[in-house]
Amino acid sequence: MITRDFDAFLLQARATPADVGPACAKAAFIVAPEAFRLAEQSASDNRYMDLDIEVGADRALAQHRGLQLAMSQTLPTLCFPGHVDTPDALFPNNVFATVPGRLILGHMRHPVRQREVERADIRGFFTKVLGYEEVDLRTQSGVCELTGALVIDRARGLGFAGLSERCDEAGAAAMHAAFGLRATLMFDLAPGEYHTNVVLSVLAGRAVVLAPSGFADKAAAEAISALYAPHAVVLDAAQKNAFTGNCIALAEDQCWLSQVAEASLRSEQRAALREAGFELVAVELDEIEKAGGSLRCCVAEIF
């Protein structure tokens, strides 16, 4: 099922067991922010970027290295080099995604990001080393920026596709099929929002963090919250802008987010995450966040 009907989705989702596979990835890869700079094309529809601010390449590299060192204590974490001509490559989850045995290639909106899909080293690692089959979504017309646009409950095979300039209905349908999902809910993001994973995160299949202000129709946020109740953490607009919704469960008991995002949480929200079984792990990423994404955007999961 792929639908915009909240009630129909909830009916099926609530009856769907958590038996698809692991809720969290077995490994991950990241891409270094070489010659860190802001991409003008990406800034055209990413309001979290400001081309007038200065960015520090050395500091971004150091923070990225710190992210890899921290992540490696939880799961195997590979780092591929970045390239000067692909400044957004440090956010590989929009371009590359996996299910067991398959590497999925996204259909990116901007030419500067379309170049990333051609990476022979990343694709070769999956096809030649791991023996994964490629599923190339560039062959269909829909725009679909993978796990930036689509938030997935891996345990139950549920998808949440926020539609924007970075993902249309055709692209959502292509991702629904490529990821082999049981049910996907489509909804419009609020004007100015570019990716779903900035306003929504499903943590290990049992909790949700979301910002209703990032949804065009608040009923969509309410439906998703109801599905994961009582483990639903609702963010205000300021927390959304601090990338608090751009968090990820890298282990069944760990919620990872940036230091800025973690600092924005209120005491009752921290308690709600603890009650859901999550320890908060915060990493310094404020320089990288100037590029319009945060911790979850940096992580390409390997299933």
Coordinates of C-alpha atoms in Angstrom, one line a residue:
M1 CA 0.0 0.0 0.0
I2 CA 1.1 3.5 -0.8
T3 CA -1.4 6.2 0.1
R4 CA -2.2 9.7 1.3
D5 CA -5.1 8.3 3.3
F6 CA -4.0 8.6 7.0
D7 CA -6.7 6.3 8.3
A8 CA -6.1 3.6 5.8
F9 CA -2.4 3.7 6.5
L10 CA -2.8 3.6 10.3
L11 CA -5.2 0.6 9.9
Q12 CA -2.6 -1.4 8.0
A13 CA 0.4 -0.1 9.9
R14 CA -1.0 -1.1 13.3
A15 CA -1.6 -4.6 12.0
T16 CA 1.9 -4.9 10.6
P17 CA 4.3 -6.9 12.8
A18 CA 7.9 -5.9 13.4
D19 CA 9.3 -9.0 11.5
V20 CA 10.9 -7.6 8.4
G21 CA 14.4 -7.5 9.7
P22 CA 16.7 -5.5 12.1
A23 CA 15.5 -2.1 13.1
C24 CA 19.0 -0.7 12.9
A25 CA 21.8 -0.9 10.4
K26 CA 24.7 -3.4 10.7
A27 CA 27.2 -0.8 9.5
A28 CA 27.4 2.6 7.9
F29 CA 29.4 4.8 5.6
I30 CA 30.1 8.5 5.5
V31 CA 31.8 10.8 3.0
A32 CA 34.4 13.3 4.1
P33 CA 33.7 17.0 3.5
E34 CA 36.8 17.7 1.4
A35 CA 37.2 21.4 0.5
F36 CA 34.1 22.1 2.5
R37 CA 31.9 24.8 1.0
L38 CA 28.2 25.6 0.4
A39 CA 26.6 24.5 -2.9
E40 CA 24.5 27.3 -4.5
Q41 CA 22.2 24.9 -6.3
S42 CA 21.3 23.1 -3.0
A43 CA 20.8 26.4 -1.2
S44 CA 18.1 27.4 -3.8
D45 CA 15.6 25.0 -2.0
N46 CA 17.3 24.4 1.4
R47 CA 16.3 27.2 3.8
Y48 CA 18.7 25.8 6.4
M49 CA 21.6 27.1 4.3
D50 CA 22.9 30.7 4.2
L51 CA 25.4 31.5 1.4
D52 CA 26.4 34.7 3.2
I53 CA 28.0 33.0 6.2
E54 CA 31.6 31.8 6.3
V55 CA 32.4 28.1 6.6
G56 CA 35.6 26.5 7.9
A57 CA 36.9 23.6 5.9
D58 CA 39.4 22.4 8.5
R59 CA 36.8 22.6 11.3
A60 CA 34.3 20.7 9.3
L61 CA 36.8 17.9 8.5
A62 CA 37.7 17.7 12.2
Q63 CA 34.1 17.4 13.3
H64 CA 33.4 14.8 10.6
R65 CA 36.4 12.8 11.7
G66 CA 35.1 13.0 15.3
L67 CA 31.7 11.7 14.1
Q68 CA 33.4 8.7 12.5
L69 CA 35.4 8.0 15.6
A70 CA 32.3 8.2 17.8
M71 CA 30.2 6.0 15.4
S72 CA 32.9 3.4 15.2
Q73 CA 32.4 2.6 18.9
T74 CA 28.8 1.5 18.0
L75 CA 29.0 0.0 14.5
P76 CA 31.5 -0.5 11.7
T77 CA 31.8 2.9 10.0
L78 CA 33.6 3.4 6.7
C79 CA 34.6 6.8 5.3
F80 CA 35.0 7.5 1.6
P81 CA 36.9 10.6 0.5
G82 CA 35.0 13.6 -0.8
H83 CA 35.7 15.6 -4.0
V84 CA 35.9 19.3 -4.6
D85 CA 33.3 19.2 -7.3
T86 CA 30.7 17.5 -5.1
P87 CA 30.4 19.8 -2.0
D88 CA 27.2 18.1 -0.8
A89 CA 28.7 14.6 -0.9
L90 CA 29.0 14.6 2.9
F91 CA 25.3 13.8 3.0
P92 CA 25.4 10.5 1.1
N93 CA 22.1 9.1 2.5
N94 CA 20.2 11.1 -0.1
V95 CA 22.1 9.4 -2.9
F96 CA 22.8 5.9 -1.7
A97 CA 20.7 3.5 0.4
T98 CA 20.6 -0.2 1.0
V99 CA 18.3 -3.1 1.9
P100 CA 19.9 -6.5 2.4
G101 CA 21.6 -7.5 -0.9
R102 CA 20.7 -4.3 -2.8
L103 CA 22.3 -0.8 -3.3
I104 CA 19.7 1.8 -4.2
L105 CA 20.7 4.8 -6.3
G106 CA 18.6 8.0 -5.8
H107 CA 17.3 10.3 -8.5
M108 CA 18.6 13.7 -7.3
R109 CA 17.1 17.0 -8.2
H110 CA 20.2 19.2 -8.6
P111 CA 23.0 18.5 -11.1
V112 CA 25.6 19.1 -8.5
R113 CA 24.2 16.2 -6.5
Q114 CA 23.6 14.0 -9.6
R115 CA 27.4 13.8 -10.0
E116 CA 27.6 11.9 -6.7
V117 CA 25.8 8.9 -8.1
E118 CA 28.6 8.2 -10.5
R119 CA 31.1 7.4 -7.7
A120 CA 32.8 4.2 -8.9
D121 CA 34.4 3.6 -5.6
I122 CA 31.2 3.6 -3.5
R123 CA 29.3 1.6 -6.1
G124 CA 32.1 -0.8 -6.5
F125 CA 32.4 -1.4 -2.8
F126 CA 28.8 -2.6 -2.8
T127 CA 28.7 -4.5 -6.1
K128 CA 32.2 -6.0 -6.2
V129 CA 33.1 -6.4 -2.5
L130 CA 29.7 -7.0 -0.9
G131 CA 28.1 -8.5 -4.0
Y132 CA 25.0 -6.2 -3.8
E133 CA 22.7 -5.7 -6.8
E134 CA 22.2 -2.2 -8.0
V135 CA 18.7 -0.7 -8.2
D136 CA 19.0 2.6 -10.2
L137 CA 16.1 4.9 -9.6
R138 CA 17.5 7.4 -12.1
T139 CA 15.8 5.3 -14.9
Q140 CA 12.4 6.6 -13.8
S141 CA 11.1 10.1 -14.0
G142 CA 10.3 10.8 -10.4
V143 CA 12.6 12.7 -8.2
C144 CA 13.5 10.8 -5.0
E145 CA 16.3 11.7 -2.7
L146 CA 16.2 8.4 -0.8
T147 CA 16.4 8.5 3.0
G148 CA 16.4 12.3 3.0
A149 CA 12.9 12.2 1.5
L150 CA 11.8 8.8 2.9
V151 CA 11.9 8.0 6.6
I152 CA 11.7 4.2 7.1
D153 CA 10.6 2.0 9.9
R154 CA 12.9 -0.9 9.0
A155 CA 11.5 -3.3 11.5
R156 CA 7.9 -3.2 10.1
G157 CA 8.6 -2.1 6.5
L158 CA 6.8 1.2 6.8
G159 CA 7.7 4.3 4.9
F160 CA 6.9 8.0 5.4
A161 CA 7.4 10.0 2.3
G162 CA 7.4 13.8 2.6
L163 CA 6.7 15.4 -0.8
S164 CA 8.6 18.5 -1.9
E165 CA 10.8 19.6 -4.7
R166 CA 13.2 16.8 -3.7
C167 CA 10.5 14.0 -3.9
D168 CA 7.3 13.8 -6.0
E169 CA 4.7 11.1 -6.0
A170 CA 6.3 9.1 -8.8
G171 CA 9.6 9.1 -6.9
A172 CA 7.9 8.0 -3.7
A173 CA 6.3 5.1 -5.5
A174 CA 9.7 4.1 -7.0
M175 CA 11.2 4.2 -3.5
H176 CA 8.3 2.2 -2.0
A177 CA 9.0 -0.6 -4.6
A178 CA 12.8 -0.4 -4.3
F179 CA 12.9 -0.7 -0.5
G180 CA 10.2 -3.4 -0.6
L181 CA 8.0 -1.6 1.8
R182 CA 4.7 -2.9 3.1
A183 CA 3.0 0.4 3.4
T184 CA 4.1 4.0 2.7
L185 CA 2.3 7.2 3.8
M186 CA 2.7 10.2 1.5
F187 CA 2.2 13.7 2.7
D188 CA 3.2 17.2 1.7
L189 CA 6.0 18.9 3.6
A190 CA 5.4 22.5 4.7
P191 CA 6.5 25.2 2.2
G192 CA 10.2 25.7 2.5
E193 CA 11.0 22.2 3.9
Y194 CA 13.2 20.2 1.6
H195 CA 13.7 16.7 3.3
T196 CA 11.5 14.6 5.6
N197 CA 14.4 13.5 7.7
V198 CA 14.8 17.1 9.0
V199 CA 11.2 17.0 10.5
L200 CA 10.8 13.3 11.3
S201 CA 12.8 10.4 12.6
V202 CA 11.6 6.9 13.5
L203 CA 13.9 5.4 16.2
A204 CA 14.5 1.7 16.0
G205 CA 10.9 1.1 15.1
R206 CA 9.5 1.9 18.5
A207 CA 9.6 5.7 18.9
V208 CA 9.2 8.8 16.8
V209 CA 10.6 12.3 16.9
L210 CA 8.8 14.9 14.8
A211 CA 8.1 18.5 14.2
P212 CA 4.5 19.3 13.2
S213 CA 5.5 22.7 11.8
G214 CA 7.4 20.8 9.1
F215 CA 4.2 19.2 7.7
A216 CA 1.8 21.0 5.4
D217 CA -1.1 19.2 7.1
K218 CA -0.7 18.7 10.8
A219 CA -3.0 15.7 10.6
A220 CA -0.1 13.8 9.0
A221 CA 2.1 14.5 12.1
E222 CA -0.8 13.5 14.4
A223 CA -1.3 10.2 12.6
I224 CA 2.4 9.3 12.8
S225 CA 2.5 10.3 16.5
A226 CA -0.5 8.1 17.2
L227 CA 1.1 5.1 15.5
Y228 CA 4.1 5.3 17.9
A229 CA 2.3 6.6 21.0
P230 CA 3.2 6.8 23.8
H231 CA 6.8 7.1 22.5
A232 CA 6.3 10.2 20.4
V233 CA 8.5 13.3 21.0
V234 CA 7.0 16.4 19.5
L235 CA 9.4 19.3 18.6
D236 CA 8.6 23.0 18.3
A237 CA 9.8 25.0 15.3
A238 CA 13.0 26.3 17.0
Q239 CA 14.0 22.7 17.8
K240 CA 13.3 21.7 14.2
N241 CA 15.5 24.5 13.0
A242 CA 18.2 23.2 15.4
F243 CA 18.1 19.8 13.5
T244 CA 16.7 18.0 16.5
G245 CA 14.5 15.9 14.1
N246 CA 17.6 14.9 12.2
C247 CA 18.5 12.2 14.7
I248 CA 19.0 8.5 14.1
A249 CA 19.1 5.2 16.1
L250 CA 22.5 3.7 15.3
A251 CA 21.8 1.0 17.9
E252 CA 18.5 -0.2 19.4
D253 CA 19.3 1.7 22.6
Q254 CA 21.1 4.8 21.2
C255 CA 19.6 8.0 19.7
W256 CA 22.3 10.0 17.9
L257 CA 22.1 13.7 17.2
S258 CA 24.2 16.8 17.1
Q259 CA 25.3 18.8 20.2
V260 CA 23.2 21.7 19.1
A261 CA 20.1 19.5 18.6
E262 CA 20.7 17.7 21.9
A263 CA 21.0 21.0 23.8
S264 CA 17.6 22.1 22.5
L265 CA 15.7 19.2 24.1
R266 CA 13.6 19.9 27.1
S267 CA 13.7 17.8 30.3
E268 CA 10.4 16.1 29.6
Q269 CA 11.5 15.2 26.0
R270 CA 14.7 13.7 27.3
A271 CA 12.7 11.7 29.8
A272 CA 10.4 10.5 27.0
L273 CA 13.4 9.2 25.1
R274 CA 14.8 7.5 28.1
E275 CA 11.4 5.8 28.8
A276 CA 11.5 4.6 25.2
G277 CA 14.8 3.0 25.9
F278 CA 17.3 5.4 24.3
E279 CA 20.5 6.9 25.5
L280 CA 21.3 10.2 23.9
V281 CA 24.6 10.4 22.1
A282 CA 25.6 13.9 20.9
V283 CA 28.4 14.9 18.5
E284 CA 29.7 18.4 17.7
L285 CA 28.6 19.2 14.1
D286 CA 27.8 22.9 14.1
E287 CA 30.2 23.7 11.2
I288 CA 28.8 20.9 9.1
E289 CA 25.2 22.0 9.9
K290 CA 26.0 25.3 8.0
A291 CA 25.6 23.1 4.9
G292 CA 21.9 22.5 5.6
G293 CA 22.0 19.1 7.2
S294 CA 23.0 17.4 10.4
L295 CA 24.0 14.0 11.8
R296 CA 21.4 11.8 10.2
C297 CA 22.1 13.4 6.8
C298 CA 25.8 12.4 7.1
V299 CA 25.0 8.7 7.7
A300 CA 24.4 6.2 4.9
E301 CA 23.1 3.0 6.6
I302 CA 24.3 -0.5 5.4
F303 CA 21.7 -3.2 5.9

